[in-house]
CSV table of C-alpha atoms and ligand atoms in Angstrom, one decimal:
chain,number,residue,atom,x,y,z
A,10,UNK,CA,-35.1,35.1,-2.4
A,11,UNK,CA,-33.9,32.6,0.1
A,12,UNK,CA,-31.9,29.3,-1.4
A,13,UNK,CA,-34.7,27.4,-0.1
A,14,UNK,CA,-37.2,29.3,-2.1
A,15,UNK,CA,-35.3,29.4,-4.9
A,16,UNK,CA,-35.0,25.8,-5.2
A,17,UNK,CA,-38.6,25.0,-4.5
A,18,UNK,CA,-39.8,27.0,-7.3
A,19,UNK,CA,-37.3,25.1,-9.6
A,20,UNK,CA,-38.7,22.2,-8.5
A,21,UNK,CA,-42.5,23.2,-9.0
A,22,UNK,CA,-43.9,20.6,-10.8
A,23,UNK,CA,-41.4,17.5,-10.4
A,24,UNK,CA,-41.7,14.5,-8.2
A,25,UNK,CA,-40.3,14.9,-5.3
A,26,UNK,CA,-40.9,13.4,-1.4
A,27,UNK,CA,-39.8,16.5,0.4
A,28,UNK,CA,-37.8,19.5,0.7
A,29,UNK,CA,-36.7,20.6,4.0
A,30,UNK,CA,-33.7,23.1,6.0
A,31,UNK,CA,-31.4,20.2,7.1
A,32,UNK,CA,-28.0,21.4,8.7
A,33,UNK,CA,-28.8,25.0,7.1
A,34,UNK,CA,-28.8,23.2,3.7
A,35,UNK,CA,-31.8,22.6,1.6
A,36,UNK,CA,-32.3,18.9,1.4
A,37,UNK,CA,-34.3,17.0,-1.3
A,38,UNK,CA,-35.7,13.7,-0.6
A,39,UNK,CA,-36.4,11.9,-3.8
A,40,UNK,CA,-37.4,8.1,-4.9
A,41,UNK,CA,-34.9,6.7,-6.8
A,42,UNK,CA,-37.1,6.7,-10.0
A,43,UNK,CA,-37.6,10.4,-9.7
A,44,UNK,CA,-33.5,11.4,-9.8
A,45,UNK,CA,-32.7,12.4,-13.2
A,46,UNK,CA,-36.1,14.9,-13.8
A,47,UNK,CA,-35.2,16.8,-10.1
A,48,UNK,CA,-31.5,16.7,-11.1
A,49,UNK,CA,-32.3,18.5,-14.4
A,50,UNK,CA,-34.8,21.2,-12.8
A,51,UNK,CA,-31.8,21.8,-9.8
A,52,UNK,CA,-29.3,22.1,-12.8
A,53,UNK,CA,-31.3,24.3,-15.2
A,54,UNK,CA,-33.5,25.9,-13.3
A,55,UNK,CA,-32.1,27.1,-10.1
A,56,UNK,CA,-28.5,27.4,-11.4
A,57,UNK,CA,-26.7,24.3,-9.5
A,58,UNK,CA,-23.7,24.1,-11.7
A,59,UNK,CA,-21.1,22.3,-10.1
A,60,UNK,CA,-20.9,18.7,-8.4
A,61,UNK,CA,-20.0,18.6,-4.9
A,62,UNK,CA,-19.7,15.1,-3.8
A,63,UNK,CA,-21.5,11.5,-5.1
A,64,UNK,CA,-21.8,9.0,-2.2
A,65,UNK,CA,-23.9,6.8,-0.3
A,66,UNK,CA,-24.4,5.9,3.6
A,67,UNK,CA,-24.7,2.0,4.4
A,68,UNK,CA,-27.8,1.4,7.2
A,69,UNK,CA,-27.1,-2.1,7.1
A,70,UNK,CA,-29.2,-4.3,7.9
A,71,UNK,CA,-31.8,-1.7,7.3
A,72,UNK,CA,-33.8,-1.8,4.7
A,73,UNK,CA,-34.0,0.0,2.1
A,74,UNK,CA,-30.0,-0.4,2.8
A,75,UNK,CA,-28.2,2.3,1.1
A,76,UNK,CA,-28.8,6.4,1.2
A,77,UNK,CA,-27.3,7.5,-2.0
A,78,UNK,CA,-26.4,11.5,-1.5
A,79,UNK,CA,-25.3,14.3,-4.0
A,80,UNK,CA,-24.1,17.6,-3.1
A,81,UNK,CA,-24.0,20.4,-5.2
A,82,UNK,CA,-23.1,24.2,-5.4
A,83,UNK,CA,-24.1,27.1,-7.4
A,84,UNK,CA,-20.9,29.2,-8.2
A,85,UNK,CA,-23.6,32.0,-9.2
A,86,UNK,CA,-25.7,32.4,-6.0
A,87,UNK,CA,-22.8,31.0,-3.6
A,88,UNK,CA,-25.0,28.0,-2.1
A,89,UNK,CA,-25.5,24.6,-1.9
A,90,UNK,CA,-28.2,22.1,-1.8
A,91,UNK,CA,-28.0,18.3,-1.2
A,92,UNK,CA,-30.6,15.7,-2.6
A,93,UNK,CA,-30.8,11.9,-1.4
A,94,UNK,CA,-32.8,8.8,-2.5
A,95,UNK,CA,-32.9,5.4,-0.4
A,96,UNK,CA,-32.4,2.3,-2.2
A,97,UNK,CA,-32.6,-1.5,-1.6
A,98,UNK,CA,-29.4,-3.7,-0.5
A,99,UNK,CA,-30.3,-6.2,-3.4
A,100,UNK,CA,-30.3,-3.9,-6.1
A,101,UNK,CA,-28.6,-0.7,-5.8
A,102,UNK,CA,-29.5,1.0,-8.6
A,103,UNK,CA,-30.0,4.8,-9.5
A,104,UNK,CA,-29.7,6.8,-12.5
A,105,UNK,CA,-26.0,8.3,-13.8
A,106,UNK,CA,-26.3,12.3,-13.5
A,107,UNK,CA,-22.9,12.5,-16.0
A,108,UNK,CA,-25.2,13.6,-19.0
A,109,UNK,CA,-25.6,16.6,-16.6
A,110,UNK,CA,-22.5,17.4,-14.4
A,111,UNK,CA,-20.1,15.1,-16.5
A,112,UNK,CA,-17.3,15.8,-13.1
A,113,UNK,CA,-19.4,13.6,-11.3
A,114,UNK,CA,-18.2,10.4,-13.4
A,115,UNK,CA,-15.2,10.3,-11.4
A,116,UNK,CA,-17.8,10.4,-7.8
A,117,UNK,CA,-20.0,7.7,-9.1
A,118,UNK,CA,-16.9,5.2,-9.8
A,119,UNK,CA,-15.9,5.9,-6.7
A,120,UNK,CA,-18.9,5.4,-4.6
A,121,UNK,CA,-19.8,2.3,-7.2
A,122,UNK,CA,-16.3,1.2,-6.0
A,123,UNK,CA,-16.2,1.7,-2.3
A,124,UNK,CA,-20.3,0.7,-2.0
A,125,UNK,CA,-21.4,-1.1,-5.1
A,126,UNK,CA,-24.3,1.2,-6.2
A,127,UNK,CA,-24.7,1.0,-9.9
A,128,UNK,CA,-25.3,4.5,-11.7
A,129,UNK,CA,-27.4,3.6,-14.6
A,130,UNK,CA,-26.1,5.2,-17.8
A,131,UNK,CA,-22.7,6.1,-16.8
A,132,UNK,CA,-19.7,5.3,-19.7
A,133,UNK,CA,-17.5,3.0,-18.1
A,134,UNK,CA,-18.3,2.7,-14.4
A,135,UNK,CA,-15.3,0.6,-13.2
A,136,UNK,CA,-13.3,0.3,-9.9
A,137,UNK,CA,-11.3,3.5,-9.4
A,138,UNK,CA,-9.2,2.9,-6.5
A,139,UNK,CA,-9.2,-0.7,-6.1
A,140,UNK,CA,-7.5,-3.4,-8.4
A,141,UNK,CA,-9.9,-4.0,-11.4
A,142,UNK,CA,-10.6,-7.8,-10.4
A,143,UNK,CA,-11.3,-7.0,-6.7
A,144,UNK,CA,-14.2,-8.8,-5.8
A,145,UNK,CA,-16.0,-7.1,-2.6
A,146,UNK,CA,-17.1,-3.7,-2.0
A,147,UNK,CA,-14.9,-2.0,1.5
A,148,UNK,CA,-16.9,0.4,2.3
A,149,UNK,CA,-20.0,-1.9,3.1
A,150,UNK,CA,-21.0,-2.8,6.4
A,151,UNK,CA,-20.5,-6.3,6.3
A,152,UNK,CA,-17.2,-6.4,4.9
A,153,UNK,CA,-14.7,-7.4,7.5
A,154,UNK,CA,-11.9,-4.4,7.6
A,155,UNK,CA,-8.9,-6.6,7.3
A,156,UNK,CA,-10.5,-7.8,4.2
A,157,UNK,CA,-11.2,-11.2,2.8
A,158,UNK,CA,-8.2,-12.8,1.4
A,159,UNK,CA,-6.4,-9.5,0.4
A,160,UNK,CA,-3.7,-10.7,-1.2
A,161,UNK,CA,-5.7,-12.6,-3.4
A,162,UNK,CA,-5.2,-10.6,-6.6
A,163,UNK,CA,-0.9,-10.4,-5.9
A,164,UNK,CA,-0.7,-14.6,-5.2
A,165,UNK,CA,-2.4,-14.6,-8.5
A,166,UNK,CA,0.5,-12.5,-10.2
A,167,UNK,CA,3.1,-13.7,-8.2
A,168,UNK,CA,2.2,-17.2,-9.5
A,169,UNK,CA,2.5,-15.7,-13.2
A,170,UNK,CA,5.5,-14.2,-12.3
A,171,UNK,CA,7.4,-17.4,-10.7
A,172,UNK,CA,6.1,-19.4,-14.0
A,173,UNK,CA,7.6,-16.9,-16.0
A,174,UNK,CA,11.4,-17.2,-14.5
A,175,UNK,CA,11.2,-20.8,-13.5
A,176,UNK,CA,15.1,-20.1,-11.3
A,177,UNK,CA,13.3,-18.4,-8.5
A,178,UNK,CA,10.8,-21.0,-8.6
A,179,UNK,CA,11.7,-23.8,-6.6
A,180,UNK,CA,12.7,-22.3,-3.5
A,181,UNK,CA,10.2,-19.5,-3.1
A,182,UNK,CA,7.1,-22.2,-4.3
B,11,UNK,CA,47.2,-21.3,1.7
B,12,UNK,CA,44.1,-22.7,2.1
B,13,UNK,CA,42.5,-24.9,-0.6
B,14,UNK,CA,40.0,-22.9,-2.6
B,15,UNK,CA,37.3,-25.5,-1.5
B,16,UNK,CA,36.8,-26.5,1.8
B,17,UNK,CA,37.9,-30.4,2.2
B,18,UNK,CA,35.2,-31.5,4.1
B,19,UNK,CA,32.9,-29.1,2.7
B,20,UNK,CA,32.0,-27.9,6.2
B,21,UNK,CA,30.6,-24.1,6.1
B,22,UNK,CA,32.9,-22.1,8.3
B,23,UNK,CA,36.1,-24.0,7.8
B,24,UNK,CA,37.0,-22.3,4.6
B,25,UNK,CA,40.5,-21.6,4.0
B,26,UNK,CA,42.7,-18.4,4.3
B,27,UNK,CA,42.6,-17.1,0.5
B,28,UNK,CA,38.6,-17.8,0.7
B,29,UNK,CA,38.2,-15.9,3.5
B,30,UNK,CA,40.3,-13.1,2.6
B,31,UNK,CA,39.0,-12.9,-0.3
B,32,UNK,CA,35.4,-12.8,1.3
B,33,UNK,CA,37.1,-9.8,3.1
B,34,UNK,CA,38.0,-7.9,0.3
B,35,UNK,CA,34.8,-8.4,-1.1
B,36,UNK,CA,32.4,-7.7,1.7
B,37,UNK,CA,34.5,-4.6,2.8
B,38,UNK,CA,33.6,-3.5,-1.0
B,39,UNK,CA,30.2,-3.5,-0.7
B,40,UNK,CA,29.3,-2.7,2.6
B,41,UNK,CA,30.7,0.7,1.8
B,42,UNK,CA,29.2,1.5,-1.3
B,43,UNK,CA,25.9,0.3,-1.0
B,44,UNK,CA,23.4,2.1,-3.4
B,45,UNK,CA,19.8,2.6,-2.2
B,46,UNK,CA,16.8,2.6,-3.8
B,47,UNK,CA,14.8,4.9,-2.2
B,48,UNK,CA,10.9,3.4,-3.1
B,49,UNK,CA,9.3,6.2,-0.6
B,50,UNK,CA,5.9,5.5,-0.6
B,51,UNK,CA,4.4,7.8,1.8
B,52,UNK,CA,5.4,10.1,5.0
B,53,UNK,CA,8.2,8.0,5.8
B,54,UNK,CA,9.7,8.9,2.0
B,55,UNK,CA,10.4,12.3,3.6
B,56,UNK,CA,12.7,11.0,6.1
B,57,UNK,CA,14.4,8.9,3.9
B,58,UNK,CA,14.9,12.3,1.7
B,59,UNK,CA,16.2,14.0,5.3
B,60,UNK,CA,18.6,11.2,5.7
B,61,UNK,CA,19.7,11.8,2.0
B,62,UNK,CA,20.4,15.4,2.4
B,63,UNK,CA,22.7,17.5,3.7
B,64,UNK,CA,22.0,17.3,7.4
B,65,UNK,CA,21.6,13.7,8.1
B,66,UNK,CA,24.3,12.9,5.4
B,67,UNK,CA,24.3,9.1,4.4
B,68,UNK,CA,27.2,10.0,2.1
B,69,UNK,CA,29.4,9.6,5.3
B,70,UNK,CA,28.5,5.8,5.2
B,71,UNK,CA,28.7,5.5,1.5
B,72,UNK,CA,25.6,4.7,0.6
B,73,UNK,CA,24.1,8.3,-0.5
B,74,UNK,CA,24.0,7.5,-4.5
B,75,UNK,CA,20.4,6.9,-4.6
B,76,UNK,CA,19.1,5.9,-8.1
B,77,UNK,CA,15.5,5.8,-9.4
B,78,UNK,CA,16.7,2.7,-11.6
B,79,UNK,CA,16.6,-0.1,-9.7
B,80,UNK,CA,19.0,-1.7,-12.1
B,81,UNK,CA,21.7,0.2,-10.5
B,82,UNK,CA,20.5,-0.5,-6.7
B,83,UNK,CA,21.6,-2.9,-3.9
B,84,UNK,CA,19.9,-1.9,-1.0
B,85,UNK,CA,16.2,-1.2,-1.2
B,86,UNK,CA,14.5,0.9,1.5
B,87,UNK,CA,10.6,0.7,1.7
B,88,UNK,CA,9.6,3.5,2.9
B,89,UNK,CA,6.2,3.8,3.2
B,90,UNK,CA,2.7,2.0,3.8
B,91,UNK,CA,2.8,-0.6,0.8
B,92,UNK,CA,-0.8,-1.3,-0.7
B,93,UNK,CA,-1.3,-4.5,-2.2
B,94,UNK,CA,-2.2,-2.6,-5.2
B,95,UNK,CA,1.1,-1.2,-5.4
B,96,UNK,CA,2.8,-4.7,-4.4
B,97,UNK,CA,3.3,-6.2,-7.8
B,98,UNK,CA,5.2,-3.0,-8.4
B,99,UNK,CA,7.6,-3.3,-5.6
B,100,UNK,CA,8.2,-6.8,-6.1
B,101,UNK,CA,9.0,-6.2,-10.0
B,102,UNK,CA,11.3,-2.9,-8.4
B,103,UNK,CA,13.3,-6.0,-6.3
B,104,UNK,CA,13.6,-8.7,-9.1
B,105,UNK,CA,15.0,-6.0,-11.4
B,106,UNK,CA,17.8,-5.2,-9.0
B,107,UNK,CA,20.8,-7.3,-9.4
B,108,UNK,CA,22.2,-9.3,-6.5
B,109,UNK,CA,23.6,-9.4,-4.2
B,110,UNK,CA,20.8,-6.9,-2.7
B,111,UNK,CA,19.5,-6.0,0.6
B,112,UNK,CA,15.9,-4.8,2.3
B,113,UNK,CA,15.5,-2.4,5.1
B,114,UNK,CA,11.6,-2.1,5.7
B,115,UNK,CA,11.3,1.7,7.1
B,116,UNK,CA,8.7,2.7,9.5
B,117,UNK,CA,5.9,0.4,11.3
B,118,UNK,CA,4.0,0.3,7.9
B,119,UNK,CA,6.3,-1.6,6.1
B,120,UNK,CA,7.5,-4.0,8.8
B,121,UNK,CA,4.2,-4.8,10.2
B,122,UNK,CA,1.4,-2.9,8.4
B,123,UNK,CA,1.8,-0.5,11.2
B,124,UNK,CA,-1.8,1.3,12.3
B,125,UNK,CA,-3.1,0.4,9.0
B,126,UNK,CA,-4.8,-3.0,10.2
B,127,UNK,CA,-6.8,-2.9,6.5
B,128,UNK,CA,-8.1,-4.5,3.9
B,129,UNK,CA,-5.5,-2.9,1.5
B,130,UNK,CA,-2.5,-2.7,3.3
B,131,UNK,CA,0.6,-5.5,3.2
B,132,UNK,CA,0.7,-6.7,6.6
B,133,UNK,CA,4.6,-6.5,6.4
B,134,UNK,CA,6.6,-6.3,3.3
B,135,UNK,CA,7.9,-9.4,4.4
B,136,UNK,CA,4.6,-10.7,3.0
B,137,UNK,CA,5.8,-10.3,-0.2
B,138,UNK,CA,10.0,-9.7,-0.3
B,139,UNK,CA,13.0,-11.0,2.1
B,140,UNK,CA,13.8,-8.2,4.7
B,141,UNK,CA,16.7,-8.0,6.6
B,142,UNK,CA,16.3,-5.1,8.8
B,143,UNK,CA,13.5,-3.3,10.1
B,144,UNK,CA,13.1,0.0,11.3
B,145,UNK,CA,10.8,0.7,13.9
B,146,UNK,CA,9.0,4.0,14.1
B,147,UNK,CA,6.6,6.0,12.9
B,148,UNK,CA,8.2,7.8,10.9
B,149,UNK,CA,11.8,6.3,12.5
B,150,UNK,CA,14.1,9.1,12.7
B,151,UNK,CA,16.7,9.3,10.3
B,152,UNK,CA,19.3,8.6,12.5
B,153,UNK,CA,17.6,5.0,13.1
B,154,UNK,CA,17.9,4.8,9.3
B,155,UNK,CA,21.2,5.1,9.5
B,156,UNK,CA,21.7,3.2,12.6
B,157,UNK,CA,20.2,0.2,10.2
B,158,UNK,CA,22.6,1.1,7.4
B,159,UNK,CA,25.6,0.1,10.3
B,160,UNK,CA,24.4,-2.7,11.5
B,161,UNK,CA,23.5,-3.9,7.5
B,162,UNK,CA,27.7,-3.3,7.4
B,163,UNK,CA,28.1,-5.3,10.1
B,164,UNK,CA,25.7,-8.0,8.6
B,165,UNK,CA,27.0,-7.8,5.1
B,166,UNK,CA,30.5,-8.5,6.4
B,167,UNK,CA,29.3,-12.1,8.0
B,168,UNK,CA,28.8,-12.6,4.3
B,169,UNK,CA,30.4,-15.4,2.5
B,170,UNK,CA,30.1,-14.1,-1.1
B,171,UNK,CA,33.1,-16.6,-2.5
B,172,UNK,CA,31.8,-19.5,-0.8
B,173,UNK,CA,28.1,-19.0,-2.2
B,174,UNK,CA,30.1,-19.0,-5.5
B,175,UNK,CA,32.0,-22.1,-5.0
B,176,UNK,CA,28.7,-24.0,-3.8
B,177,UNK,CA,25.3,-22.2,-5.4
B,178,UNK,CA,23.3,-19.5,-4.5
B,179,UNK,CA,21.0,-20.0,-1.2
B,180,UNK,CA,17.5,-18.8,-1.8
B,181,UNK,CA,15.6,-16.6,0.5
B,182,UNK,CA,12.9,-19.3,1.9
B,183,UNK,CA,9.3,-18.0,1.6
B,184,UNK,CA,7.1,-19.8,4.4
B,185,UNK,CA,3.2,-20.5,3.1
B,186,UNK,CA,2.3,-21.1,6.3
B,187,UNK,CA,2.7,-17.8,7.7
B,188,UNK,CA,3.0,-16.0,4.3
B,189,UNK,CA,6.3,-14.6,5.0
B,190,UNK,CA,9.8,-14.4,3.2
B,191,UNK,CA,13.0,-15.7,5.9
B,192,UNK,CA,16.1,-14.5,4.7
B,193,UNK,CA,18.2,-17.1,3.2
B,194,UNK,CA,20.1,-18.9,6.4
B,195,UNK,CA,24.0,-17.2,5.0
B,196,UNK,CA,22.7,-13.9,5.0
B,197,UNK,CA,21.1,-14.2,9.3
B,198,UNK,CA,21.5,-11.9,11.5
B,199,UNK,CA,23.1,-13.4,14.7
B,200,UNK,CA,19.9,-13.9,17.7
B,201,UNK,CA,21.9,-11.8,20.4
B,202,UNK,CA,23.7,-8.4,19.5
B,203,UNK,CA,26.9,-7.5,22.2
B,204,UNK,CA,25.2,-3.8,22.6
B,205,UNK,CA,21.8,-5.5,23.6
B,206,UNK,CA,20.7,-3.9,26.5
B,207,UNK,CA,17.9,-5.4,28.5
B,208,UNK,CA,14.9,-3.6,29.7
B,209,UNK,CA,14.3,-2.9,33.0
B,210,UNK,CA,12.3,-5.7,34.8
B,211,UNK,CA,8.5,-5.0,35.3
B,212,UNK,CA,6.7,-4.6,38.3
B,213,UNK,CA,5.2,-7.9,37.9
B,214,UNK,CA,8.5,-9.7,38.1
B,215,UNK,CA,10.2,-7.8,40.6
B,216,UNK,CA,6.9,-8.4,43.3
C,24,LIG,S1,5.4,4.3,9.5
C,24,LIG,FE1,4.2,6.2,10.0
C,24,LIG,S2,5.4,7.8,8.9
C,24,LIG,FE2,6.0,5.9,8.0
C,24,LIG,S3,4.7,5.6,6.3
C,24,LIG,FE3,3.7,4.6,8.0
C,24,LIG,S4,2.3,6.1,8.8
C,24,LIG,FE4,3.8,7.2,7.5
């Protein structure tokens, strides 16, 4: 039984826009309603038990903007399987899969960090690499790449810090 | 004997005993200066190479590198500095006691280097006073210690008694071009005696 079998018949009966050989990898294309009831069939059914990679591919000024892409593996049968779902610029918004691979809660901060897509039932999805008030989302198109007022966030603590040792302050104001 | 202050106050007509005593002081420190090795990325292996056995900093005194910068004097970024990681390098320099010197190591931390980025400090001059930098990518630790010299031969232009006898001289930082100049006593002079200039380019000699 070929992977690709495999993971249609686990998928018998669930929502789903299509399943096709992409890159020698079965590829699910689902709406983004649709996510959590195809994750759960991949996961129980056709043995996907491990959490490759959580991220997303920006087509702006395409819309819908953002391809949202999982990758996963299955330790038992040795291959992997990738599933994707478009959603729009405005509101990036698809369902947490953490109730189900809880590794990826790590993936979705990141991707919610670098791209802004919000993973809907995910406990505490906050920036993972970037300062917790950072304000723009780098991995977007349309963010410049030397930033918009980096140094933003460390003016703002330098500030703090000259007020808190006022003999530094007069020279370095 | 000179007076201990200068009678018309000027800046480099400061008596024998202040210079001498400038002397002693200077001679002291350029040759025990304690790094503080804040290796942020590939260029913190060179700094270690320089460290060790091979490359041997202990020749020019300065090989006690402490992880507190409390004990410090001459801290040596090595490494691309985020500006996530800047408050941290900024709080490592306040916490070392003066006098204390900066050598940025490697094109990330004098200029930003390749990293041209949204995350990266342009500079560490962005956010601290830097007297030497390093070019390099990494430099070689010979450079390194090439900048350790001429830091000697900066720190003995240093007029430590006379910053006593008339206040401390703060290290300007310029809002215009968001960058720290070193305070004008500790300057390096604009031309060195080994500069060598490059060879004239085709456009000038046609
Ligand atoms: S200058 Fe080069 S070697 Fe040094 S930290 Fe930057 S990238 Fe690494």
């Amino acid at each position: 039984m070929s992977t690709l079998e495999r993971v249609a018949a686990a998928l018998g009966g669930v929502a789903h826009q299509s399943l096709e050989m992409r890159d020698g990898c079965p590829s699910i294309r689902v709406s983004p309603e649709d996510v959590l009831a195809v994750m759960t069939a991949l996961r129980e059914r056709a043995g996907f038990d491990t959490n490759v990679f959580v991220t997303a591919i920006d087509r702006y000024p395409e819309e819908p903007r953002f391809t949202v892409v999982w990758a996963f593996l299955s330790t038992t049968h040795n291959d992997r399987v990738r599933v994707y779902t478009r959603v729009a610029g405005a509101t990036p918004r698809v369902a947490s899969v953490t109730g189900l691979w809880p590794g990826t809660a790590y993936s979705e901060r990141e991707c919610f960090d670098m791209f802004g897509i919000e993973f809907e039932g995910h406990q505490g999805l906050k920036r993972l690499l970037m300062p917790k008030d950072y304000d723009h989302f780098p991995l977007r198109k349309d963010f410049p790449h030397q930033g918009i007022e980096p140094d933003r966030l460390y003016r703002q603590w330098d500030t703090r810090r000259r007020e808190r040792s006022p003999l530094r302050s007069e020279s370095e104001a | 004997m000179g007076s201990l202050k200068p009678a018309d106050g000027h800046a480099s007509d400061t008596g024998f005993f202040v210079t001498q005593v400038d002397w002693v002081v200077n001679w002291g420190r350029k040759n025990s200066l304690w790094p503080m090795p804040l290796g942020l990325s590939c260029c913190g292996i060179e700094l270690m190479a320089m460290i060790g056995p091979k490359f041997d900093i202990a020749r020019f005194g300065a090989e006690a590198a402490r992880f507190s910068p409390r004990q410090c004097d001459l801290m040596v970024v090595a490494g691309t500095l985020t500006w996530k990681m800047a408050e941290a390098a900024r709080t490592i320099y306040d916490q070392m006691p003066d006098p204390k010197w900066v050598i940025a190591m490697g094109v990330c931390s004098s200029s930003g280097g390749m990293y041209d980025s949204y995350s990266v400090v342009q500079g560490v001059d962005m956010i601290l006073p830097v007297d030497l930098y390093v070019p390099g990518c990494p430099p070689r630790p010979d450079a390194v210690i090439d900048a350790i010299l001429k830091l000697q031969k900066k720190i003995e232009r240093e007029r430590p008694f006379q910053l006593l006898l008339e206040g401390d001289a703060f290290d300007e930082y310029d809002s215009g071009t968001k960058r720290f100049l070193r305070a004008p006593n500790h300057a390096v002079p604009t031309t060195r005696s080994h500069e060598v200039l490059p060879p004239a380019g085709p456009r000038e000699r046609a």
